[in-house]
Structure formats: C-alpha cells, structure tokens
Coordinates of N, CA and C in Angstrom, one line a residue:
M1 N 16.9 -3.3 12.2 CA 16.2 -3.1 13.2 C 15.8 -4.5 13.8
P2 N 16.1 -4.9 15.1 CA 16.1 -6.2 15.4 C 14.4 -6.3 15.8
A3 N 14.0 -7.6 15.7 CA 12.6 -7.8 16.0 C 12.4 -7.7 17.3
S4 N 11.2 -7.1 17.9 CA 10.6 -7.2 19.1 C 10.8 -8.4 19.9
S5 N 10.4 -8.3 21.3 CA 10.5 -9.3 22.0 C 8.9 -9.9 21.6
G6 N 8.9 -11.3 21.7 CA 7.4 -12.0 21.3 C 7.5 -12.4 20.0
A7 N 7.6 -13.6 19.7 CA 7.8 -14.1 18.3 C 6.4 -14.2 17.7
P8 N 6.3 -14.1 16.1 CA 4.9 -14.1 15.7 C 4.6 -15.7 16.0
P9 N 3.4 -16.1 15.7 CA 2.7 -17.2 15.7 C 3.6 -18.1 14.6
A10 N 3.6 -19.4 15.0 CA 4.3 -20.2 14.2 C 3.8 -20.2 12.5
A11 N 2.4 -20.2 12.4 CA 1.9 -20.1 11.0 C 2.1 -18.8 10.6
D12 N 2.6 -17.8 11.1 CA 3.1 -16.4 10.5 C 4.3 -16.6 10.0
H13 N 5.3 -17.5 10.8 CA 6.5 -17.2 10.6 C 6.8 -18.3 9.3
D14 N 5.8 -19.4 8.9 CA 5.5 -19.9 7.5 C 5.0 -19.0 6.6
L15 N 4.3 -18.2 6.8 CA 3.6 -17.1 5.9 C 4.9 -16.2 5.3
L16 N 6.0 -15.9 6.2 CA 6.7 -14.7 6.0 C 7.8 -14.7 6.7
Q17 N 9.2 -14.8 6.4 CA 10.2 -14.9 7.0 C 11.3 -13.8 7.0
Y18 N 11.8 -12.8 8.0 CA 12.5 -11.9 8.0 C 13.9 -12.2 7.3
V19 N 14.6 -11.4 6.5 CA 15.8 -11.8 6.0 C 17.0 -10.9 6.5
A20 N 16.8 -9.6 6.2 CA 18.1 -8.5 6.5 C 17.2 -7.4 6.6
S21 N 18.3 -6.4 7.4 CA 17.9 -5.0 7.2 C 19.3 -4.2 6.9
A22 N 18.9 -2.7 6.5 CA 20.0 -1.9 6.4 C 19.7 -0.6 6.2
Q23 N 20.3 0.3 6.2 CA 19.9 1.8 6.3 C 19.5 2.2 4.7
L24 N 18.4 3.2 4.7 CA 18.4 3.5 3.2 C 18.0 4.9 3.4
P25 N 19.2 6.0 2.9 CA 19.1 7.3 2.8 C 18.1 7.5 1.6
T26 N 17.3 8.6 2.0 CA 16.4 9.1 0.9 C 16.4 10.6 1.3
P27 N 15.6 11.3 0.3 CA 15.6 12.8 0.4 C 14.8 13.4 1.6
W28 N 14.2 12.3 2.3 CA 13.4 12.9 3.3 C 14.1 12.5 4.9
A29 N 14.7 11.3 4.5 CA 15.2 10.7 6.2 C 16.1 9.8 5.7
I30 N 17.0 9.1 6.7 CA 17.4 8.0 6.6 C 16.4 6.8 7.5
F31 N 15.9 6.0 6.3 CA 15.0 5.0 6.7 C 16.0 3.8 7.0
H32 N 15.1 2.7 7.9 CA 15.8 1.3 7.6 C 15.0 0.3 6.5
I33 N 15.6 -0.4 5.7 CA 14.7 -1.1 5.0 C 14.8 -2.6 5.5
H34 N 13.8 -3.1 5.7 CA 13.7 -4.7 6.0 C 13.2 -5.4 5.1
A35 N 14.1 -6.6 4.7 CA 13.6 -7.5 3.6 C 13.1 -8.9 4.2
F36 N 11.8 -9.1 3.6 CA 11.2 -10.2 4.2 C 10.8 -11.4 2.9
A37 N 10.9 -12.7 3.2 CA 10.5 -13.6 1.9 C 9.5 -14.3 2.2
E38 N 8.3 -14.4 1.1 CA 7.5 -15.2 1.2 C 7.6 -16.9 0.8
P39 N 7.7 -17.7 1.5 CA 8.3 -19.1 1.1 C 7.3 -19.7 0.0
A40 N 6.0 -19.3 0.4 CA 5.2 -20.3 -0.6 C 5.1 -19.8 -2.0
S41 N 5.3 -18.5 -2.2 CA 5.2 -17.9 -3.5 C 6.8 -17.4 -4.1
G42 N 7.7 -17.3 -3.2 CA 9.0 -16.9 -3.7 C 9.1 -15.5 -3.7
K43 N 7.9 -14.6 -3.5 CA 7.9 -13.1 -3.4 C 8.8 -12.5 -2.4
E44 N 9.1 -11.3 -2.9 CA 10.0 -10.6 -1.6 C 9.3 -9.3 -1.3
H45 N 9.3 -9.0 -0.1 CA 8.2 -7.6 0.5 C 9.8 -7.2 1.3
V46 N 9.2 -5.5 1.5 CA 10.1 -5.0 2.1 C 9.2 -4.2 3.5
A47 N 9.9 -3.6 4.3 CA 9.2 -2.7 5.3 C 10.2 -1.6 5.6
L48 N 10.0 -0.4 5.4 CA 10.5 0.6 5.8 C 10.2 1.4 7.0
T49 N 11.3 1.8 8.0 CA 11.0 2.3 9.4 C 11.8 3.3 9.6
L50 N 11.4 4.2 10.5 CA 11.9 5.4 10.7 C 11.6 5.5 12.4
G51 N 12.8 5.8 13.2 CA 12.6 6.0 14.3 C 12.1 4.6 15.3
D52 N 11.7 4.7 16.4 CA 11.3 3.5 17.4 C 10.0 3.2 17.3
V53 N 9.6 2.3 16.3 CA 8.5 1.9 16.1 C 7.8 0.8 17.0
G54 N 8.9 0.5 18.0 CA 8.3 -0.7 18.8 C 7.9 -0.4 20.2
T55 N 7.5 0.7 20.2 CA 6.7 1.1 21.5 C 5.4 0.9 21.4
D56 N 4.7 1.5 22.7 CA 3.2 1.1 22.6 C 2.4 2.4 22.0
A57 N 3.0 3.4 21.7 CA 2.3 4.4 21.1 C 2.0 4.0 19.4
P58 N 0.7 4.2 19.0 CA 0.3 4.1 17.6 C 1.5 4.5 16.6
V59 N 1.6 3.9 15.7 CA 2.7 4.0 14.8 C 2.1 4.7 13.2
L60 N 2.5 5.6 12.8 CA 2.1 5.8 11.7 C 2.7 5.2 10.6
A61 N 1.7 4.7 9.6 CA 1.7 3.5 8.8 C 1.0 3.5 7.4
R62 N 1.7 2.9 6.5 CA 1.2 3.0 5.2 C 1.5 1.4 4.8
I63 N 0.3 0.8 4.2 CA 0.4 -0.5 3.5 C 0.3 0.1 1.9
H64 N 1.4 -0.2 1.5 CA 1.6 0.2 -0.1 C 1.8 -1.2 -0.9
S65 N 1.0 -1.1 -2.0 CA 1.4 -2.4 -3.0 C 2.2 -1.9 -4.1
E66 N 3.1 -2.6 -4.5 CA 3.9 -2.5 -5.5 C 3.3 -1.7 -6.7
C67 N 4.0 -0.8 -7.2 CA 3.0 0.0 -8.4 C 4.6 0.2 -9.6
L68 N 5.0 -0.4 -10.0 CA 6.4 0.1 -10.8 C 5.9 1.4 -11.8
T69 N 5.0 1.2 -12.3 CA 4.7 2.5 -13.2 C 4.5 3.8 -12.4
G70 N 4.0 3.8 -11.4 CA 3.8 4.9 -10.5 C 4.8 5.1 -9.6
D71 N 5.4 4.1 -9.1 CA 6.5 4.3 -8.0 C 7.9 4.8 -8.7
A72 N 8.1 3.9 -9.8 CA 9.5 4.1 -10.2 C 9.2 5.0 -11.6
L73 N 8.4 4.9 -12.5 CA 8.2 5.3 -13.8 C 7.4 6.6 -13.9
F74 N 7.0 7.3 -12.8 CA 6.3 8.4 -12.7 C 4.9 8.6 -13.4
S75 N 4.4 7.5 -13.4 CA 2.9 7.4 -14.4 C 2.2 8.4 -13.8
Q76 N 1.3 9.3 -14.7 CA 0.1 9.9 -13.8 C -1.2 9.4 -14.1
R77 N -1.2 8.0 -14.5 CA -2.4 7.2 -14.6 C -2.8 6.7 -13.4
C78 N -2.1 6.9 -12.0 CA -2.5 6.5 -10.9 C -2.1 7.7 -9.9
D79 N -2.3 7.5 -8.6 CA -1.8 8.1 -7.5 C -0.9 7.3 -6.5
C80 N -0.4 6.2 -7.2 CA 0.4 5.4 -6.5 C 1.8 6.1 -5.9
G81 N 2.4 6.3 -7.1 CA 3.7 7.0 -6.7 C 3.8 8.3 -6.0
A82 N 2.8 9.2 -5.9 CA 2.6 10.2 -5.2 C 2.3 9.8 -3.8
Q83 N 1.5 8.7 -3.6 CA 1.1 8.4 -2.3 C 2.2 7.8 -1.5
L84 N 2.9 7.1 -2.1 CA 4.3 6.7 -1.4 C 5.2 7.7 -0.9
E85 N 5.3 8.8 -2.0 CA 6.2 9.7 -1.7 C 5.6 10.4 -0.4
A86 N 4.2 10.9 -0.4 CA 3.7 11.6 0.6 C 3.7 10.9 1.8
A87 N 3.9 9.6 1.8 CA 3.8 8.7 3.2 C 5.2 8.8 3.6
M88 N 6.3 8.8 2.9 CA 7.7 8.7 3.5 C 7.9 10.3 4.0
Q89 N 7.5 11.1 3.3 CA 7.6 12.5 3.8 C 7.0 12.7 4.9
R90 N 5.7 12.3 4.9 CA 5.1 12.5 6.4 C 5.7 11.7 7.4
I91 N 6.0 10.4 7.2 CA 6.9 9.9 8.3 C 8.2 10.7 8.8
A92 N 8.8 11.1 7.8 CA 9.9 11.8 7.8 C 9.7 13.1 8.8
E93 N 8.6 13.5 8.6 CA 8.3 15.0 9.2 C 8.0 14.7 10.8
E94 N 7.4 13.6 10.9 CA 7.1 13.1 12.4 C 8.3 12.2 13.1
G95 N 9.1 11.8 12.3 CA 10.2 11.2 13.0 C 10.1 9.8 13.3
R96 N 9.0 9.4 12.9 CA 8.8 7.7 13.3 C 7.5 7.1 12.5
G97 N 7.8 5.9 12.1 CA 6.7 5.5 11.4 C 7.2 4.2 10.7
I98 N 6.2 3.5 9.8 CA 6.6 2.3 9.1 C 5.8 2.4 7.6
I99 N 6.2 1.8 6.5 CA 5.7 1.5 5.1 C 5.9 0.1 5.1
L100 N 4.7 -0.7 4.8 CA 4.8 -2.0 4.4 C 4.5 -2.1 2.8
Y101 N 5.8 -2.5 2.1 CA 5.9 -2.3 0.9 C 5.6 -4.0 0.1
L102 N 4.4 -4.1 -0.4 CA 3.9 -5.3 -0.6 C 4.2 -5.6 -2.2
R103 N 4.7 -6.9 -2.6 CA 4.9 -6.9 -3.9 C 3.6 -7.6 -4.8
Q104 N 2.6 -6.8 -5.0 CA 1.6 -7.3 -5.6 C 0.9 -6.4 -6.7
E105 N 1.7 -6.3 -7.6 CA 1.7 -5.2 -8.6 C 0.1 -5.6 -9.6
G106 N -0.5 -4.3 -9.7 CA -1.5 -4.3 -10.5 C -2.9 -4.6 -9.8
R107 N -2.7 -4.5 -8.4 CA -3.8 -5.1 -7.5 C -3.7 -6.4 -7.6
G108 N -2.6 -6.9 -7.8 CA -2.6 -8.7 -7.6 C -2.4 -9.3 -9.0
I109 N -2.7 -8.7 -10.1 CA -2.7 -9.4 -11.3 C -1.2 -9.5 -11.9
G110 N -0.3 -8.8 -11.4 CA 1.1 -8.8 -12.3 C 1.3 -7.6 -13.0
L111 N 2.4 -7.5 -13.4 CA 2.6 -6.4 -14.3 C 2.5 -6.5 -15.7
L112 N 2.6 -7.8 -16.1 CA 2.3 -7.7 -17.6 C 0.6 -7.7 -17.9
N113 N 0.0 -8.4 -16.9 CA -1.5 -8.1 -17.0 C -1.9 -6.8 -16.5
K114 N -1.3 -6.2 -16.0 CA -1.6 -4.7 -15.7 C -1.3 -3.9 -17.0
I115 N -0.2 -4.1 -17.8 CA -0.3 -3.4 -18.9 C -1.4 -3.8 -19.9
R116 N -1.6 -4.9 -19.9 CA -2.9 -5.6 -21.0 C -4.4 -4.7 -20.3
A117 N -4.4 -4.7 -19.1 CA -5.5 -3.6 -18.3 C -5.2 -2.3 -19.1
Y118 N -4.2 -1.8 -18.9 CA -4.1 -0.3 -19.5 C -4.2 -0.4 -20.9
Q119 N -4.0 -1.4 -21.6 CA -4.5 -1.2 -23.1 C -6.1 -1.2 -23.1
L120 N -6.6 -1.9 -22.5 CA -8.0 -1.9 -22.5 C -8.6 -0.7 -22.1
Q121 N -8.1 -0.1 -20.9 CA -8.5 1.4 -20.5 C -8.1 2.2 -21.6
D122 N -7.2 2.2 -22.4 CA -7.1 3.2 -23.5 C -8.2 3.1 -24.4
Q123 N -8.7 1.9 -24.8 CA -10.0 1.6 -25.5 C -11.5 2.0 -24.7
G124 N -11.2 2.8 -23.4 CA -12.6 3.0 -22.9 C -12.8 2.5 -21.7
A125 N -12.5 1.1 -21.2 CA -12.5 0.4 -20.0 C -12.0 1.6 -18.9
D126 N -12.7 1.1 -17.7 CA -12.4 1.8 -16.5 C -11.3 0.3 -15.8
T127 N -10.8 1.2 -14.8 CA -9.8 0.0 -14.0 C -10.4 -1.3 -13.8
V128 N -11.7 -1.2 -13.3 CA -12.2 -2.5 -12.8 C -12.7 -3.5 -14.0
E129 N -13.5 -2.6 -14.8 CA -13.7 -3.4 -16.0 C -12.6 -3.9 -16.9
A130 N -11.7 -3.6 -16.8 CA -10.1 -3.9 -17.5 C -10.0 -5.3 -16.9
N131 N -9.6 -5.2 -15.6 CA -9.3 -6.4 -15.1 C -10.4 -7.6 -15.1
E132 N -11.6 -7.0 -14.9 CA -12.7 -8.2 -15.2 C -12.5 -8.9 -16.5
R133 N -12.5 -8.1 -17.6 CA -12.4 -8.4 -19.0 C -11.2 -9.4 -19.3
L134 N -10.2 -9.3 -18.6 CA -9.0 -10.0 -18.4 C -9.2 -11.3 -17.6
G135 N -10.2 -11.6 -16.8 CA -10.7 -12.9 -16.4 C -10.1 -12.7 -14.6
F136 N -9.8 -11.4 -14.3 CA -9.4 -11.3 -12.8 C -10.7 -10.7 -12.2
P137 N -10.8 -10.7 -10.6 CA -11.2 -9.9 -9.8 C -11.0 -8.7 -9.8
A138 N -11.7 -7.7 -9.6 CA -11.3 -6.1 -9.5 C -10.2 -5.6 -8.7
D139 N -10.0 -6.6 -7.5 CA -8.9 -6.5 -6.5 C -8.5 -7.7 -6.1
M140 N -7.4 -8.2 -6.2 CA -6.9 -9.7 -5.8 C -5.9 -9.3 -4.4
R141 N -5.6 -8.2 -4.3 CA -4.4 -7.9 -3.0 C -5.0 -8.8 -2.0
R142 N -3.7 -9.2 -1.3 CA -4.0 -9.8 -0.1 C -3.3 -8.9 1.1
Y143 N -3.9 -9.1 2.4 CA -3.0 -8.3 3.3 C -2.6 -9.0 4.8
D144 N -2.8 -10.5 4.4 CA -2.5 -11.2 5.8 C -1.0 -11.2 6.0
L145 N -0.2 -11.0 5.0 CA 1.3 -10.6 5.2 C 1.7 -9.5 6.3
C146 N 0.5 -8.6 6.5 CA 0.9 -7.4 7.2 C 1.0 -7.7 8.8
R147 N 0.1 -8.9 9.1 CA 0.5 -9.3 10.7 C 1.7 -9.6 11.0
P148 N 2.5 -10.9 10.3 CA 3.8 -11.2 10.7 C 5.1 -9.8 10.3
M149 N 4.8 -9.0 9.3 CA 5.6 -8.0 9.2 C 5.4 -6.8 10.3
L150 N 4.4 -6.6 10.8 CA 3.9 -5.8 12.1 C 4.5 -6.3 13.2
A151 N 4.2 -7.7 13.3 CA 4.7 -8.3 14.4 C 6.2 -8.4 14.9
H152 N 6.9 -8.5 13.6 CA 8.3 -8.5 13.5 C 8.8 -7.1 14.5
F153 N 8.1 -6.3 14.5 CA 8.6 -5.0 15.2 C 7.6 -4.8 16.4
G154 N 6.8 -5.4 16.6 CA 6.0 -5.4 18.1 C 5.1 -4.4 17.8
I155 N 4.4 -4.3 16.5 CA 3.6 -2.9 16.5 C 2.3 -3.7 16.5
R156 N 1.2 -3.2 17.0 CA 0.0 -3.8 17.3 C -1.1 -2.6 17.1
R157 N -0.6 -1.2 17.2 CA -1.6 0.0 17.1 C -0.9 0.9 15.8
V158 N -1.8 1.2 14.8 CA -1.4 2.2 14.1 C -2.3 3.3 13.8
R159 N -1.8 4.4 13.1 CA -2.4 5.4 12.5 C -2.2 5.3 11.1
L160 N -3.4 4.7 10.3 CA -3.1 4.4 9.1 C -3.4 5.6 7.9
M161 N -2.3 5.6 7.2 CA -2.5 6.5 5.9 C -2.9 5.7 4.7
T162 N -4.2 5.8 4.4 CA -4.9 5.3 3.4 C -6.3 6.2 3.1
N163 N -6.5 5.8 1.5 CA -8.0 6.1 1.4 C -8.9 4.9 1.2
N164 N -8.3 3.7 1.6 CA -9.1 2.7 1.0 C -9.6 1.8 2.7
P165 N -10.9 2.0 2.5 CA -11.4 1.2 3.9 C -11.2 -0.4 4.2
R166 N -10.9 -0.9 3.2 CA -10.5 -2.2 3.2 C -9.5 -2.6 4.0
K167 N -8.5 -1.7 3.7 CA -7.3 -2.0 4.7 C -7.6 -1.9 6.1
E168 N -8.2 -0.9 6.5 CA -8.4 -0.5 7.9 C -9.5 -2.0 8.5
R169 N -10.4 -2.4 7.7 CA -11.0 -3.4 7.9 C -10.4 -4.8 8.3
V170 N -9.3 -5.0 7.2 CA -8.7 -6.4 7.1 C -7.6 -6.3 8.5
L171 N -6.8 -4.9 8.4 CA -6.0 -4.9 9.6 C -6.6 -5.2 11.0
G172 N -8.0 -4.6 11.2 CA -8.8 -5.2 12.5 C -9.1 -6.5 12.6
E173 N -9.3 -7.0 11.6 CA -9.5 -8.7 11.4 C -8.2 -9.4 12.0
L174 N -7.2 -8.8 11.4 CA -6.0 -9.5 11.7 C -5.3 -8.9 13.1
G175 N -6.0 -8.4 14.1 CA -5.6 -8.2 15.5 C -4.8 -7.0 15.5
I176 N -4.9 -6.0 14.5 CA -4.1 -4.7 14.4 C -5.2 -3.6 14.6
E177 N -5.0 -2.9 15.6 CA -5.7 -1.5 16.2 C -5.6 -0.6 15.4
V178 N -6.3 0.0 14.4 CA -6.2 1.1 13.5 C -6.9 2.4 14.5
V179 N -6.1 2.9 15.1 CA -6.5 4.3 16.1 C -6.9 5.6 15.5
E180 N -6.3 5.7 14.2 CA -6.8 6.6 13.3 C -6.4 6.5 12.1
H181 N -7.7 7.0 11.2 CA -7.5 6.9 9.9 C -7.2 8.3 9.0
I182 N -6.0 8.6 8.2 CA -5.4 9.6 8.0 C -5.7 9.3 6.3
P183 N -6.3 10.3 5.5 CA -6.4 10.2 4.1 C -5.1 10.6 3.4
L184 N -5.1 10.0 2.3 CA -3.6 10.5 1.6 C -4.1 10.7 0.2
Q185 N -4.8 11.8 -0.2 CA -5.1 12.3 -1.5 C -4.3 13.2 -2.0
V186 N -3.7 12.6 -3.0 CA -2.6 13.5 -3.5 C -2.5 13.1 -5.1
N187 N -2.1 13.9 -6.0 CA -2.0 14.0 -7.4 C -3.1 13.6 -8.2
R188 N -4.2 14.1 -7.8 CA -5.2 14.3 -8.9 C -4.9 15.0 -10.0
N189 N -5.0 14.3 -11.2 CA -4.9 15.0 -12.3 C -5.7 14.6 -13.7
P190 N -5.5 15.3 -14.8 CA -6.6 14.8 -15.9 C -6.5 13.4 -16.4
Y191 N -5.0 12.8 -16.1 CA -5.0 11.4 -16.6 C -5.3 10.4 -15.6
N192 N -5.9 10.7 -14.4 CA -6.2 9.6 -13.5 C -7.6 10.1 -12.9
E193 N -8.3 11.0 -13.4 CA -9.6 11.3 -12.9 C -10.6 10.1 -12.9
Q194 N -10.6 9.5 -14.0 CA -11.6 8.5 -14.1 C -11.2 7.6 -13.3
Y195 N -10.0 7.0 -13.1 CA -9.4 6.1 -12.4 C -9.8 6.2 -10.6
L196 N -9.5 7.6 -10.4 CA -9.9 7.9 -9.0 C -11.4 7.7 -8.9
R197 N -12.1 8.1 -9.7 CA -13.9 8.2 -9.7 C -14.1 6.7 -9.7
T198 N -13.8 5.8 -10.2 CA -13.8 4.3 -10.3 C -13.5 3.6 -8.9
K199 N -12.3 4.2 -8.5 CA -12.0 3.4 -7.1 C -13.1 3.9 -6.1
A200 N -13.4 5.2 -6.1 CA -14.6 5.6 -5.3 C -15.9 4.9 -5.4
R201 N -16.3 4.9 -6.7 CA -17.5 4.4 -6.9 C -17.5 2.9 -6.9
K202 N -16.7 2.2 -7.4 CA -16.6 0.7 -7.4 C -16.0 -0.2 -6.5
L203 N -14.9 0.6 -5.7 CA -14.3 -0.1 -4.8 C -14.3 0.5 -3.3
G204 N -14.9 1.7 -3.3 CA -15.3 2.2 -2.0 C -14.2 2.8 -1.3
H205 N -13.2 3.6 -2.3 CA -12.2 4.2 -1.8 C -12.8 5.8 -1.2
Q206 N -12.3 6.2 -0.5 CA -12.9 7.5 0.4 C -12.0 8.7 -0.2
F207 N -12.7 9.5 -1.4 CA -12.3 10.5 -1.8 C -13.1 11.8 -1.6
K208 N -13.5 12.0 -0.5 CA -14.5 13.0 -0.2 C -13.6 14.5 -0.5
E209 N -12.8 14.6 0.1 CA -12.2 15.6 -0.5 C -12.2 16.4 -1.9
Y210 N -12.0 15.1 -2.8 CA -12.3 15.4 -4.2 C -13.5 15.5 -4.8
F211 N -14.4 14.7 -4.5 CA -15.6 14.5 -4.9 C -16.8 14.5 -4.0
G212 N -16.5 14.8 -2.8 CA -17.8 15.0 -1.9 C -18.3 14.0 -1.8
E213 N -19.7 13.8 -1.7 CA -20.1 12.3 -1.1 C -20.6 11.6 -2.5
A214 N -20.7 12.1 -3.7 CA -21.0 11.6 -4.9 C -19.9 11.5 -5.9
P215 N -19.3 10.4 -6.0 CA -18.0 10.4 -7.2 C -18.4 10.3 -8.6

C-alpha cells in the first residue's frame, strides 16, 4: 500500500524509513505487511493494515511490542499473544485497521534479559521488580516510531485497542488523536494473574473488567 500524500517531517524520515510491502494471508483476513527500518539502531519494524486506512475516519489501531514468547511460542505468562490475535480478529471483522508491530522485546530490555527476568520471577519477583533487579527501568519502550509509521499511511486519528494509558497519552503528544479507547482484556489465566495485577498496580494498566478498581 503506497504512502499517502504529505511526506512526514525530515526528522521522522531519519528516524524510520519505509522499505517494502506485501500481502500477508492470515486465518482472519488478507492483511498487507509493511516493513520499516530504523537506521540508528538497525531494528526492523512492521505495520499490518487492512482496508483503506488513509481516509479521514478514525482507524481501529493497535500498538504491539514484540513478544516472542507470547506471540510465537504461546506462553501463558503474559497476555501479549492473545492481545495480538484479538486485535487482528477485530480488525478483520471491521474490515479496516492497522497494527504497528514494534521490535522492542521485553518492554525494551531484549529477549535474553527478558528470560533472565523470567528466572527472577520464578524465584518470586514480580515483572517490575525483575527488570529493576537487572538494572533496567520497569518499562523502556518508546513510541516515537509510531508517528512516522502512521504518517506513512496518512493516519491522524485512531480508535486505540489497549489497556495501557501511556500509549494513549504518548500518541496525543505526538499529534495523533485518540478518539476512542478500546480495552483489550484477553487470556487471563493462573500463570499470568500476578503479571496482570502488577501491570495494573505498578504500571497503571487498566483492568477494571478483571479486578474492579483495586487490583
């Protein structure tokens, strides 16, 4: 899918560069996958789109950070893979939407450190404590890449599927209007109960449907 009219700011082009697009058949719909390169770090990111996302109508959207264990290995320690699947299914049902898939594993600490954090969690630490014991902040993810990715498609208004209010706040700071917040609460299970409660209590994620007002 080609970029819409109106090039992103030069600084955004330096931040992220479009590479190529192709069809991506999935169990829910035939999406288009769009590859982007981050020159400074060498990381590669993708966007999945369905339908005409370049119109003025708000676009159903998901910002998803890579989670190899959840997305590809079906881990029940988190809700990441289930969220990705639910987002793709919902977009397919509506026939229009976008998923930004950012390569920032383990809330930005990388895969190997994420496994080290898992080891600490097996010993009793929660997900925030584990990161901090390894010398990292609780959440190192960045979302400035969203602006050039969305600008490539001419998207300025979104209906955001997330439980994380930080994403909504950051998009607003980047000039992207979030016209609707759509909770994405899926795959609560005995293995991720503490993980979900920690995200609610320490990171401000919204799980009212699960825990009410007090996680």
